[in-house]
Amino acid sequence: MGETGTALMQDSIGANINPAALSRTTSEANFYYSPSSLGDAYLGSIGLTYRLENYFTMGINYLRYEIKPIPVTDEFNNFAGELTWADSALTLILSREIDEFSFGLAVKGILRQEYNPIFKETTGTAGAVDFGIIFCPRKYKRLQAAYSYRNWGTMVTYSNDPKADLLPESSRIGLSYLFLENAANQLKLCLDGEYAISDSLRPAAGLEYTFE
C-alpha cells in the first residue's frame, strides 16, 4: 500500500507500523513470515499473535533489517573485505479495542551488528516503545483515522565504541477510506504522513483493489 498502513486494521505485519492494528485480528493464533527485498537491503519478520476474546490481542515478533555486503579497500586501495550491517528487534505487542478506538503498545529490544574488516566487529543495543491509536467511527464505517509513534527509547550504545546513535524516531498520521465493498470487489484508499525526528514530513498514498 505504498507505506500507508498506519490507519489499516491488519494482522501482525501491520503492527510494525502501528501496534493498534492487531486489535481486530480475527484468528486466535496467527503465524507469519514476511521477507521483502528493499533494493540494496533485506527486511524479514517472523512472529506469533494470539487473541484473547473480550480482552486484548497479544503478539510477539522478530524483525531483521540488513544491508547487502559492501566491499571495503585499505589505504593502498587493496580489497580488505566486506562491510556488513544489520538491525534486529524482538517486540512484544499488546492491542485492545474499546468502543470506536483501538489502542496498541509495543515494547522492543534492539540489537545492531556492524562488521568492518578494518575496525572489526561492533555490537550495539537499545530499548524502545511504539504506541498507536486507530479511530473507527460507527457513523462512517468506511473511514478510519490513526496516529502512531515509533522508536521512543534509549540511544544505541556500543560494546567497543564510545559513540552512541539516535534511534530513528518518527510519528505517523493516516487515513483510510473504503470506496467499494461487495462480495467480489473491494477498493481502498490510504493516505499517510510520516515525520521523522531527524528528517522532514514524508507524505505517501496507496490505492488497493482486490477481487475474487
PDB file of N, CA and C in Angstrom, residues 21-115:
ATOM      1  N   ALA A  21      -2.965  -1.965  15.175  1.00  0.00           N
ATOM      2  CA  ALA A  21      -3.508  -2.743  14.060  1.00  0.00           C
ATOM      3  C   ALA A  21      -3.886  -4.167  14.453  1.00  0.00           C
ATOM      4  N   LEU A  22      -3.358  -4.658  15.564  1.00  0.00           N
ATOM      5  CA  LEU A  22      -3.629  -6.045  15.974  1.00  0.00           C
ATOM      6  C   LEU A  22      -4.992  -6.240  16.623  1.00  0.00           C
ATOM      7  N   SER A  23      -5.653  -5.161  17.006  1.00  0.00           N
ATOM      8  CA  SER A  23      -6.826  -5.290  17.877  1.00  0.00           C
ATOM      9  C   SER A  23      -7.968  -6.083  17.272  1.00  0.00           C
ATOM     10  N   ARG A  24      -8.050  -6.149  15.939  1.00  0.00           N
ATOM     11  CA  ARG A  24      -9.144  -6.879  15.298  1.00  0.00           C
ATOM     12  C   ARG A  24      -8.681  -8.139  14.578  1.00  0.00           C
ATOM     13  N   THR A  25      -7.544  -8.655  14.971  1.00  0.00           N
ATOM     14  CA  THR A  25      -7.092  -9.920  14.396  1.00  0.00           C
ATOM     15  C   THR A  25      -8.144 -10.989  14.672  1.00  0.00           C
ATOM     16  N   THR A  26      -8.676 -11.587  13.627  1.00  0.00           N
ATOM     17  CA  THR A  26      -9.812 -12.493  13.788  1.00  0.00           C
ATOM     18  C   THR A  26      -9.409 -13.873  14.285  1.00  0.00           C
ATOM     19  N   SER A  27      -8.259 -14.353  13.853  1.00  0.00           N
ATOM     20  CA  SER A  27      -7.848 -15.689  14.272  1.00  0.00           C
ATOM     21  C   SER A  27      -7.221 -15.633  15.661  1.00  0.00           C
ATOM     22  N   GLU A  28      -7.376 -16.700  16.429  1.00  0.00           N
ATOM     23  CA  GLU A  28      -6.794 -16.738  17.768  1.00  0.00           C
ATOM     24  C   GLU A  28      -5.280 -16.814  17.722  1.00  0.00           C
ATOM     25  N   ALA A  29      -4.776 -17.491  16.721  1.00  0.00           N
ATOM     26  CA  ALA A  29      -3.329 -17.592  16.587  1.00  0.00           C
ATOM     27  C   ALA A  29      -2.951 -17.359  15.125  1.00  0.00           C
ATOM     28  N   ASN A  30      -1.915 -16.584  14.917  1.00  0.00           N
ATOM     29  CA  ASN A  30      -1.503 -16.254  13.560  1.00  0.00           C
ATOM     30  C   ASN A  30       0.010 -16.261  13.480  1.00  0.00           C
ATOM     31  N   PHE A  31       0.543 -17.152  12.675  1.00  0.00           N
ATOM     32  CA  PHE A  31       1.982 -17.248  12.479  1.00  0.00           C
ATOM     33  C   PHE A  31       2.303 -16.685  11.104  1.00  0.00           C
ATOM     34  N   TYR A  32       3.281 -15.826  11.016  1.00  0.00           N
ATOM     35  CA  TYR A  32       3.564 -15.205   9.726  1.00  0.00           C
ATOM     36  C   TYR A  32       5.061 -15.046   9.496  1.00  0.00           C
ATOM     37  N   TYR A  33       5.416 -14.981   8.230  1.00  0.00           N
ATOM     38  CA  TYR A  33       6.794 -14.715   7.823  1.00  0.00           C
ATOM     39  C   TYR A  33       6.727 -13.840   6.594  1.00  0.00           C
ATOM     40  N   SER A  34       7.340 -12.679   6.636  1.00  0.00           N
ATOM     41  CA  SER A  34       7.160 -11.712   5.554  1.00  0.00           C
ATOM     42  C   SER A  34       8.481 -11.105   5.104  1.00  0.00           C
ATOM     43  N   PRO A  35       9.299 -11.853   4.364  1.00  0.00           N
ATOM     44  CA  PRO A  35      10.533 -11.263   3.852  1.00  0.00           C
ATOM     45  C   PRO A  35      10.241 -10.367   2.662  1.00  0.00           C
ATOM     46  N   SER A  36      11.031  -9.327   2.499  1.00  0.00           N
ATOM     47  CA  SER A  36      10.881  -8.453   1.338  1.00  0.00           C
ATOM     48  C   SER A  36      12.221  -7.836   0.999  1.00  0.00           C
ATOM     49  N   SER A  37      12.483  -7.688  -0.280  1.00  0.00           N
ATOM     50  CA  SER A  37      13.731  -7.082  -0.743  1.00  0.00           C
ATOM     51  C   SER A  37      13.544  -5.579  -0.873  1.00  0.00           C
ATOM     52  N   LEU A  38      14.529  -4.812  -0.403  1.00  0.00           N
ATOM     53  CA  LEU A  38      14.459  -3.363  -0.457  1.00  0.00           C
ATOM     54  C   LEU A  38      15.655  -2.817  -1.245  1.00  0.00           C
ATOM     55  N   GLY A  39      15.832  -3.275  -2.471  1.00  0.00           N
ATOM     56  CA  GLY A  39      16.940  -2.801  -3.288  1.00  0.00           C
ATOM     57  C   GLY A  39      18.262  -3.359  -2.781  1.00  0.00           C
ATOM     58  N   ASP A  40      19.042  -2.529  -2.077  1.00  0.00           N
ATOM     59  CA  ASP A  40      20.339  -2.973  -1.567  1.00  0.00           C
ATOM     60  C   ASP A  40      20.240  -3.460  -0.123  1.00  0.00           C
ATOM     61  N   ALA A  41      19.023  -3.752   0.339  1.00  0.00           N
ATOM     62  CA  ALA A  41      18.829  -4.212   1.712  1.00  0.00           C
ATOM     63  C   ALA A  41      17.772  -5.313   1.741  1.00  0.00           C
ATOM     64  N   TYR A  42      17.613  -5.924   2.922  1.00  0.00           N
ATOM     65  CA  TYR A  42      16.666  -7.036   3.093  1.00  0.00           C
ATOM     66  C   TYR A  42      15.924  -6.840   4.414  1.00  0.00           C
ATOM     67  N   LEU A  43      14.623  -7.040   4.385  1.00  0.00           N
ATOM     68  CA  LEU A  43      13.794  -6.931   5.584  1.00  0.00           C
ATOM     69  C   LEU A  43      12.976  -8.204   5.730  1.00  0.00           C
ATOM     70  N   GLY A  44      13.024  -8.814   6.894  1.00  0.00           N
ATOM     71  CA  GLY A  44      12.248 -10.020   7.144  1.00  0.00           C
ATOM     72  C   GLY A  44      11.678  -9.997   8.550  1.00  0.00           C
ATOM     73  N   SER A  45      10.523 -10.609   8.749  1.00  0.00           N
ATOM     74  CA  SER A  45       9.930 -10.677  10.083  1.00  0.00           C
ATOM     75  C   SER A  45       9.228 -12.006  10.271  1.00  0.00           C
ATOM     76  N   ILE A  46       9.179 -12.435  11.519  1.00  0.00           N
ATOM     77  CA  ILE A  46       8.534 -13.698  11.848  1.00  0.00           C
ATOM     78  C   ILE A  46       7.943 -13.554  13.253  1.00  0.00           C
ATOM     79  N   GLY A  47       6.769 -14.114  13.480  1.00  0.00           N
ATOM     80  CA  GLY A  47       6.165 -13.923  14.798  1.00  0.00           C
ATOM     81  C   GLY A  47       4.890 -14.714  15.016  1.00  0.00           C
ATOM     82  N   LEU A  48       4.244 -14.428  16.118  1.00  0.00           N
ATOM     83  CA  LEU A  48       3.048 -15.148  16.542  1.00  0.00           C
ATOM     84  C   LEU A  48       2.103 -14.169  17.224  1.00  0.00           C
ATOM     85  N   THR A  49       0.798 -14.280  16.936  1.00  0.00           N
ATOM     86  CA  THR A  49      -0.202 -13.465  17.624  1.00  0.00           C
ATOM     87  C   THR A  49      -1.269 -14.371  18.241  1.00  0.00           C
ATOM     88  N   TYR A  50      -1.857 -13.883  19.326  1.00  0.00           N
ATOM     89  CA  TYR A  50      -2.909 -14.639  19.999  1.00  0.00           C
ATOM     90  C   TYR A  50      -3.983 -13.663  20.480  1.00  0.00           C
ATOM     91  N   ARG A  51      -5.237 -13.964  20.167  1.00  0.00           N
ATOM     92  CA  ARG A  51      -6.357 -13.103  20.563  1.00  0.00           C
ATOM     93  C   ARG A  51      -7.106 -13.727  21.731  1.00  0.00           C
ATOM     94  N   LEU A  52      -7.166 -13.001  22.815  1.00  0.00           N
ATOM     95  CA  LEU A  52      -7.952 -13.416  23.969  1.00  0.00           C
ATOM     96  C   LEU A  52      -9.264 -12.648  23.903  1.00  0.00           C
ATOM     97  N   GLU A  53     -10.310 -13.319  23.474  1.00  0.00           N
ATOM     98  CA  GLU A  53     -11.591 -12.681  23.177  1.00  0.00           C
ATOM     99  C   GLU A  53     -12.101 -11.851  24.355  1.00  0.00           C
ATOM    100  N   ASN A  54     -12.585 -10.639  24.041  1.00  0.00           N
ATOM    101  CA  ASN A  54     -13.138  -9.688  25.012  1.00  0.00           C
ATOM    102  C   ASN A  54     -12.077  -9.031  25.902  1.00  0.00           C
ATOM    103  N   TYR A  55     -10.806  -9.307  25.634  1.00  0.00           N
ATOM    104  CA  TYR A  55      -9.756  -8.698  26.451  1.00  0.00           C
ATOM    105  C   TYR A  55      -8.748  -7.946  25.569  1.00  0.00           C
ATOM    106  N   PHE A  56      -7.837  -8.651  24.961  1.00  0.00           N
ATOM    107  CA  PHE A  56      -6.819  -7.995  24.148  1.00  0.00           C
ATOM    108  C   PHE A  56      -6.222  -8.998  23.170  1.00  0.00           C
ATOM    109  N   THR A  57      -5.436  -8.469  22.255  1.00  0.00           N
ATOM    110  CA  THR A  57      -4.652  -9.296  21.347  1.00  0.00           C
ATOM    111  C   THR A  57      -3.180  -9.093  21.673  1.00  0.00           C
ATOM    112  N   MET A  58      -2.452 -10.181  21.776  1.00  0.00           N
ATOM    113  CA  MET A  58      -1.036 -10.126  22.108  1.00  0.00           C
ATOM    114  C   MET A  58      -0.222 -10.674  20.947  1.00  0.00           C
ATOM    115  N   GLY A  59       0.901 -10.057  20.678  1.00  0.00           N
ATOM    116  CA  GLY A  59       1.762 -10.530  19.606  1.00  0.00           C
ATOM    117  C   GLY A  59       3.221 -10.457  20.011  1.00  0.00           C
ATOM    118  N   ILE A  60       4.020 -11.314  19.427  1.00  0.00           N
ATOM    119  CA  ILE A  60       5.464 -11.259  19.600  1.00  0.00           C
ATOM    120  C   ILE A  60       6.079 -11.484  18.230  1.00  0.00           C
ATOM    121  N   ASN A  61       7.049 -10.660  17.883  1.00  0.00           N
ATOM    122  CA  ASN A  61       7.677 -10.867  16.582  1.00  0.00           C
ATOM    123  C   ASN A  61       9.148 -10.487  16.600  1.00  0.00           C
ATOM    124  N   TYR A  62       9.833 -11.028  15.633  1.00  0.00           N
ATOM    125  CA  TYR A  62      11.260 -10.759  15.444  1.00  0.00           C
ATOM    126  C   TYR A  62      11.427 -10.174  14.055  1.00  0.00           C
ATOM    127  N   LEU A  63      12.052  -9.016  13.984  1.00  0.00           N
ATOM    128  CA  LEU A  63      12.259  -8.330  12.706  1.00  0.00           C
ATOM    129  C   LEU A  63      13.750  -8.108  12.501  1.00  0.00           C
ATOM    130  N   ARG A  64      14.214  -8.317  11.270  1.00  0.00           N
ATOM    131  CA  ARG A  64      15.635  -8.119  10.956  1.00  0.00           C
ATOM    132  C   ARG A  64      15.777  -7.337   9.656  1.00  0.00           C
ATOM    133  N   TYR A  65      16.601  -6.312   9.714  1.00  0.00           N
ATOM    134  CA  TYR A  65      16.897  -5.479   8.540  1.00  0.00           C
ATOM    135  C   TYR A  65      18.407  -5.487   8.339  1.00  0.00           C
ATOM    136  N   GLU A  66      18.841  -5.861   7.154  1.00  0.00           N
ATOM    137  CA  GLU A  66      20.274  -5.899   6.896  1.00  0.00           C
ATOM    138  C   GLU A  66      20.587  -5.431   5.480  1.00  0.00           C
ATOM    139  N   ILE A  67      21.758  -4.813   5.339  1.00  0.00           N
ATOM    140  CA  ILE A  67      22.196  -4.351   4.029  1.00  0.00           C
ATOM    141  C   ILE A  67      22.980  -5.453   3.334  1.00  0.00           C
ATOM    142  N   LYS A  68      23.061  -5.340   2.016  1.00  0.00           N
ATOM    143  CA  LYS A  68      23.920  -6.256   1.280  1.00  0.00           C
ATOM    144  C   LYS A  68      25.373  -5.882   1.552  1.00  0.00           C
ATOM    145  N   PRO A  69      26.277  -6.855   1.617  1.00  0.00           N
ATOM    146  CA  PRO A  69      27.684  -6.558   1.932  1.00  0.00           C
ATOM    147  C   PRO A  69      28.289  -5.529   0.969  1.00  0.00           C
ATOM    148  N   ILE A  70      29.088  -4.623   1.535  1.00  0.00           N
ATOM    149  CA  ILE A  70      29.736  -3.563   0.758  1.00  0.00           C
ATOM    150  C   ILE A  70      31.244  -3.807   0.740  1.00  0.00           C
ATOM    151  N   PRO A  71      31.868  -3.872  -0.427  1.00  0.00           N
ATOM    152  CA  PRO A  71      33.323  -4.075  -0.497  1.00  0.00           C
ATOM    153  C   PRO A  71      34.081  -2.916   0.157  1.00  0.00           C
ATOM    154  N   VAL A  72      35.142  -3.233   0.881  1.00  0.00           N
ATOM    155  CA  VAL A  72      35.973  -2.232   1.557  1.00  0.00           C
ATOM    156  C   VAL A  72      37.413  -2.400   1.096  1.00  0.00           C
ATOM    157  N   THR A  73      38.096  -1.274   0.831  1.00  0.00           N
ATOM    158  CA  THR A  73      39.511  -1.296   0.441  1.00  0.00           C
ATOM    159  C   THR A  73      40.350  -0.607   1.511  1.00  0.00           C
ATOM    160  N   ASP A  74      41.623  -0.971   1.585  1.00  0.00           N
ATOM    161  CA  ASP A  74      42.514  -0.341   2.560  1.00  0.00           C
ATOM    162  C   ASP A  74      43.142   0.916   1.966  1.00  0.00           C
ATOM    163  N   GLU A  75      44.110   1.492   2.674  1.00  0.00           N
ATOM    164  CA  GLU A  75      44.727   2.744   2.245  1.00  0.00           C
ATOM    165  C   GLU A  75      45.499   2.613   0.942  1.00  0.00           C
ATOM    166  N   PHE A  76      45.822   1.384   0.555  1.00  0.00           N
ATOM    167  CA  PHE A  76      46.534   1.145  -0.700  1.00  0.00           C
ATOM    168  C   PHE A  76      45.586   0.713  -1.814  1.00  0.00           C
ATOM    169  N   ASN A  77      44.278   0.852  -1.538  1.00  0.00           N
ATOM    170  CA  ASN A  77      43.226   0.501  -2.498  1.00  0.00           C
ATOM    171  C   ASN A  77      43.168  -0.994  -2.790  1.00  0.00           C
ATOM    172  N   ASN A  78      43.626  -1.794  -1.847  1.00  0.00           N
ATOM    173  CA  ASN A  78      43.515  -3.241  -1.960  1.00  0.00           C
ATOM    174  C   ASN A  78      42.239  -3.710  -1.257  1.00  0.00           C
ATOM    175  N   PHE A  79      41.624  -4.749  -1.797  1.00  0.00           N
ATOM    176  CA  PHE A  79      40.400  -5.275  -1.205  1.00  0.00           C
ATOM    177  C   PHE A  79      40.689  -5.823   0.189  1.00  0.00           C
ATOM    178  N   ALA A  80      39.955  -5.322   1.197  1.00  0.00           N
ATOM    179  CA  ALA A  80      40.200  -5.729   2.581  1.00  0.00           C
ATOM    180  C   ALA A  80      39.101  -6.627   3.134  1.00  0.00           C
ATOM    181  N   GLY A  81      37.981  -6.700   2.452  1.00  0.00           N
ATOM    182  CA  GLY A  81      36.866  -7.495   2.934  1.00  0.00           C
ATOM    183  C   GLY A  81      35.546  -6.795   2.653  1.00  0.00           C
ATOM    184  N   GLU A  82      34.504  -7.196   3.376  1.00  0.00           N
ATOM    185  CA  GLU A  82      33.178  -6.622   3.158  1.00  0.00           C
ATOM    186  C   GLU A  82      32.614  -6.035   4.448  1.00  0.00           C
ATOM    187  N   LEU A  83      31.968  -4.899   4.305  1.00  0.00           N
ATOM    188  CA  LEU A  83      31.264  -4.266   5.413  1.00  0.00           C
ATOM    189  C   LEU A  83      29.853  -4.840   5.490  1.00  0.00           C
ATOM    190  N   THR A  84      29.430  -5.272   6.679  1.00  0.00           N
ATOM    191  CA  THR A  84      28.067  -5.762   6.884  1.00  0.00           C
ATOM    192  C   THR A  84      27.435  -4.993   8.038  1.00  0.00           C
ATOM    193  N   TRP A  85      26.132  -4.830   7.963  1.00  0.00           N
ATOM    194  CA  TRP A  85      25.404  -4.063   8.986  1.00  0.00           C
ATOM    195  C   TRP A  85      23.986  -4.601   9.060  1.00  0.00           C
ATOM    196  N   ALA A  86      23.491  -4.822  10.292  1.00  0.00           N
ATOM    197  CA  ALA A  86      22.144  -5.364  10.462  1.00  0.00           C
ATOM    198  C   ALA A  86      21.542  -4.875  11.772  1.00  0.00           C
ATOM    199  N   ASP A  87      20.232  -4.598  11.741  1.00  0.00           N
ATOM    200  CA  ASP A  87      19.458  -4.275  12.938  1.00  0.00           C
ATOM    201  C   ASP A  87      18.431  -5.379  13.160  1.00  0.00           C
ATOM    202  N   SER A  88      18.294  -5.823  14.411  1.00  0.00           N
ATOM    203  CA  SER A  88      17.288  -6.814  14.772  1.00  0.00           C
ATOM    204  C   SER A  88      16.474  -6.286  15.940  1.00  0.00           C
ATOM    205  N   ALA A  89      15.197  -6.651  15.976  1.00  0.00           N
ATOM    206  CA  ALA A  89      14.330  -6.212  17.076  1.00  0.00           C
ATOM    207  C   ALA A  89      13.397  -7.345  17.488  1.00  0.00           C
ATOM    208  N   LEU A  90      13.327  -7.593  18.777  1.00  0.00           N
ATOM    209  CA  LEU A  90      12.373  -8.543  19.346  1.00  0.00           C
ATOM    210  C   LEU A  90      11.298  -7.716  20.053  1.00  0.00           C
ATOM    211  N   THR A  91      10.037  -7.884  19.635  1.00  0.00           N
ATOM    212  CA  THR A  91       8.969  -6.983  20.060  1.00  0.00           C
ATOM    213  C   THR A  91       7.800  -7.737  20.683  1.00  0.00           C
ATOM    214  N   LEU A  92       7.307  -7.217  21.811  1.00  0.00           N
ATOM    215  CA  LEU A  92       6.086  -7.708  22.448  1.00  0.00           C
ATOM    216  C   LEU A  92       5.005  -6.647  22.253  1.00  0.00           C
ATOM    217  N   ILE A  93       3.838  -7.050  21.728  1.00  0.00           N
ATOM    218  CA  ILE A  93       2.776  -6.117  21.374  1.00  0.00           C
ATOM    219  C   ILE A  93       1.499  -6.473  22.122  1.00  0.00           C
ATOM    220  N   LEU A  94       0.831  -5.439  22.659  1.00  0.00           N
ATOM    221  CA  LEU A  94      -0.494  -5.587  23.255  1.00  0.00           C
ATOM    222  C   LEU A  94      -1.429  -4.590  22.583  1.00  0.00           C
ATOM    223  N   SER A  95      -2.614  -5.060  22.190  1.00  0.00           N
ATOM    224  CA  SER A  95      -3.563  -4.198  21.496  1.00  0.00           C
ATOM    225  C   SER A  95      -4.975  -4.517  21.979  1.00  0.00           C
ATOM    226  N   ARG A  96      -5.779  -3.464  22.107  1.00  0.00           N
ATOM    227  CA  ARG A  96      -7.151  -3.664  22.587  1.00  0.00           C
ATOM    228  C   ARG A  96      -8.099  -2.694  21.903  1.00  0.00           C
ATOM    229  N   GLU A  97      -9.306  -3.193  21.614  1.00  0.00           N
ATOM    230  CA  GLU A  97     -10.356  -2.364  21.029  1.00  0.00           C
ATOM    231  C   GLU A  97     -11.334  -1.947  22.115  1.00  0.00           C
ATOM    232  N   ILE A  98     -11.575  -0.631  22.237  1.00  0.00           N
ATOM    233  CA  ILE A  98     -12.522  -0.087  23.203  1.00  0.00           C
ATOM    234  C   ILE A  98     -13.455   0.862  22.474  1.00  0.00           C
ATOM    235  N   ASP A  99     -14.704   0.448  22.334  1.00  0.00           N
ATOM    236  CA  ASP A  99     -15.697   1.246  21.627  1.00  0.00           C
ATOM    237  C   ASP A  99     -15.225   1.525  20.200  1.00  0.00           C
ATOM    238  N   GLU A 100     -15.089   2.797  19.823  1.00  0.00           N
ATOM    239  CA  GLU A 100     -14.693   3.145  18.458  1.00  0.00           C
ATOM    240  C   GLU A 100     -13.180   3.252  18.286  1.00  0.00           C
ATOM    241  N   PHE A 101     -12.440   2.979  19.337  1.00  0.00           N
ATOM    242  CA  PHE A 101     -10.994   3.163  19.303  1.00  0.00           C
ATOM    243  C   PHE A 101     -10.257   1.828  19.472  1.00  0.00           C
ATOM    244  N   SER A 102      -9.107   1.759  18.865  1.00  0.00           N
ATOM    245  CA  SER A 102      -8.192   0.645  19.085  1.00  0.00           C
ATOM    246  C   SER A 102      -6.859   1.224  19.548  1.00  0.00           C
ATOM    247  N   PHE A 103      -6.312   0.643  20.617  1.00  0.00           N
ATOM    248  CA  PHE A 103      -5.059   1.128  21.193  1.00  0.00           C
ATOM    249  C   PHE A 103      -4.008   0.028  21.101  1.00  0.00           C
ATOM    250  N   GLY A 104      -2.761   0.432  20.933  1.00  0.00           N
ATOM    251  CA  GLY A 104      -1.694  -0.549  20.848  1.00  0.00           C
ATOM    252  C   GLY A 104      -0.411  -0.044  21.475  1.00  0.00           C
ATOM    253  N   LEU A 105       0.325  -0.963  22.101  1.00  0.00           N
ATOM    254  CA  LEU A 105       1.614  -0.646  22.709  1.00  0.00           C
ATOM    255  C   LEU A 105       2.589  -1.766  22.370  1.00  0.00           C
ATOM    256  N   ALA A 106       3.792  -1.381  21.952  1.00  0.00           N
ATOM    257  CA  ALA A 106       4.822  -2.362  21.621  1.00  0.00           C
ATOM    258  C   ALA A 106       6.106  -2.009  22.356  1.00  0.00           C
ATOM    259  N   VAL A 107       6.704  -2.996  23.011  1.00  0.00           N
ATOM    260  CA  VAL A 107       7.976  -2.827  23.712  1.00  0.00           C
ATOM    261  C   VAL A 107       9.003  -3.712  23.030  1.00  0.00           C
ATOM    262  N   LYS A 108      10.160  -3.138  22.694  1.00  0.00           N
ATOM    263  CA  LYS A 108      11.125  -3.919  21.919  1.00  0.00           C
ATOM    264  C   LYS A 108      12.562  -3.702  22.366  1.00  0.00           C
ATOM    265  N   GLY A 109      13.338  -4.772  22.208  1.00  0.00           N
ATOM    266  CA  GLY A 109      14.777  -4.714  22.409  1.00  0.00           C
ATOM    267  C   GLY A 109      15.453  -4.758  21.053  1.00  0.00           C
ATOM    268  N   ILE A 110      16.437  -3.913  20.861  1.00  0.00           N
ATOM    269  CA  ILE A 110      17.076  -3.749  19.554  1.00  0.00           C
ATOM    270  C   ILE A 110      18.544  -4.129  19.645  1.00  0.00           C
ATOM    271  N   LEU A 111      19.017  -4.870  18.646  1.00  0.00           N
ATOM    272  CA  LEU A 111      20.416  -5.281  18.544  1.00  0.00           C
ATOM    273  C   LEU A 111      20.966  -4.821  17.192  1.00  0.00           C
ATOM    274  N   ARG A 112      22.048  -4.086  17.223  1.00  0.00           N
ATOM    275  CA  ARG A 112      22.711  -3.636  15.990  1.00  0.00           C
ATOM    276  C   ARG A 112      24.072  -4.299  15.887  1.00  0.00           C
ATOM    277  N   GLN A 113      24.341  -4.898  14.728  1.00  0.00           N
ATOM    278  CA  GLN A 113      25.608  -5.585  14.490  1.00  0.00           C
ATOM    279  C   GLN A 113      26.290  -4.993  13.263  1.00  0.00           C
ATOM    280  N   GLU A 114      27.509  -4.521  13.461  1.00  0.00           N
ATOM    281  CA  GLU A 114      28.297  -3.964  12.370  1.00  0.00           C
ATOM    282  C   GLU A 114      29.628  -4.701  12.297  1.00  0.00           C
ATOM    283  N   TYR A 115      30.070  -4.958  11.080  1.00  0.00           N
ATOM    284  CA  TYR A 115      31.400  -5.547  10.907  1.00  0.00           C
ATOM    285  C   TYR A 115      32.115  -4.810   9.795  1.00  0.00           C
TER     286      TYR A 115
END
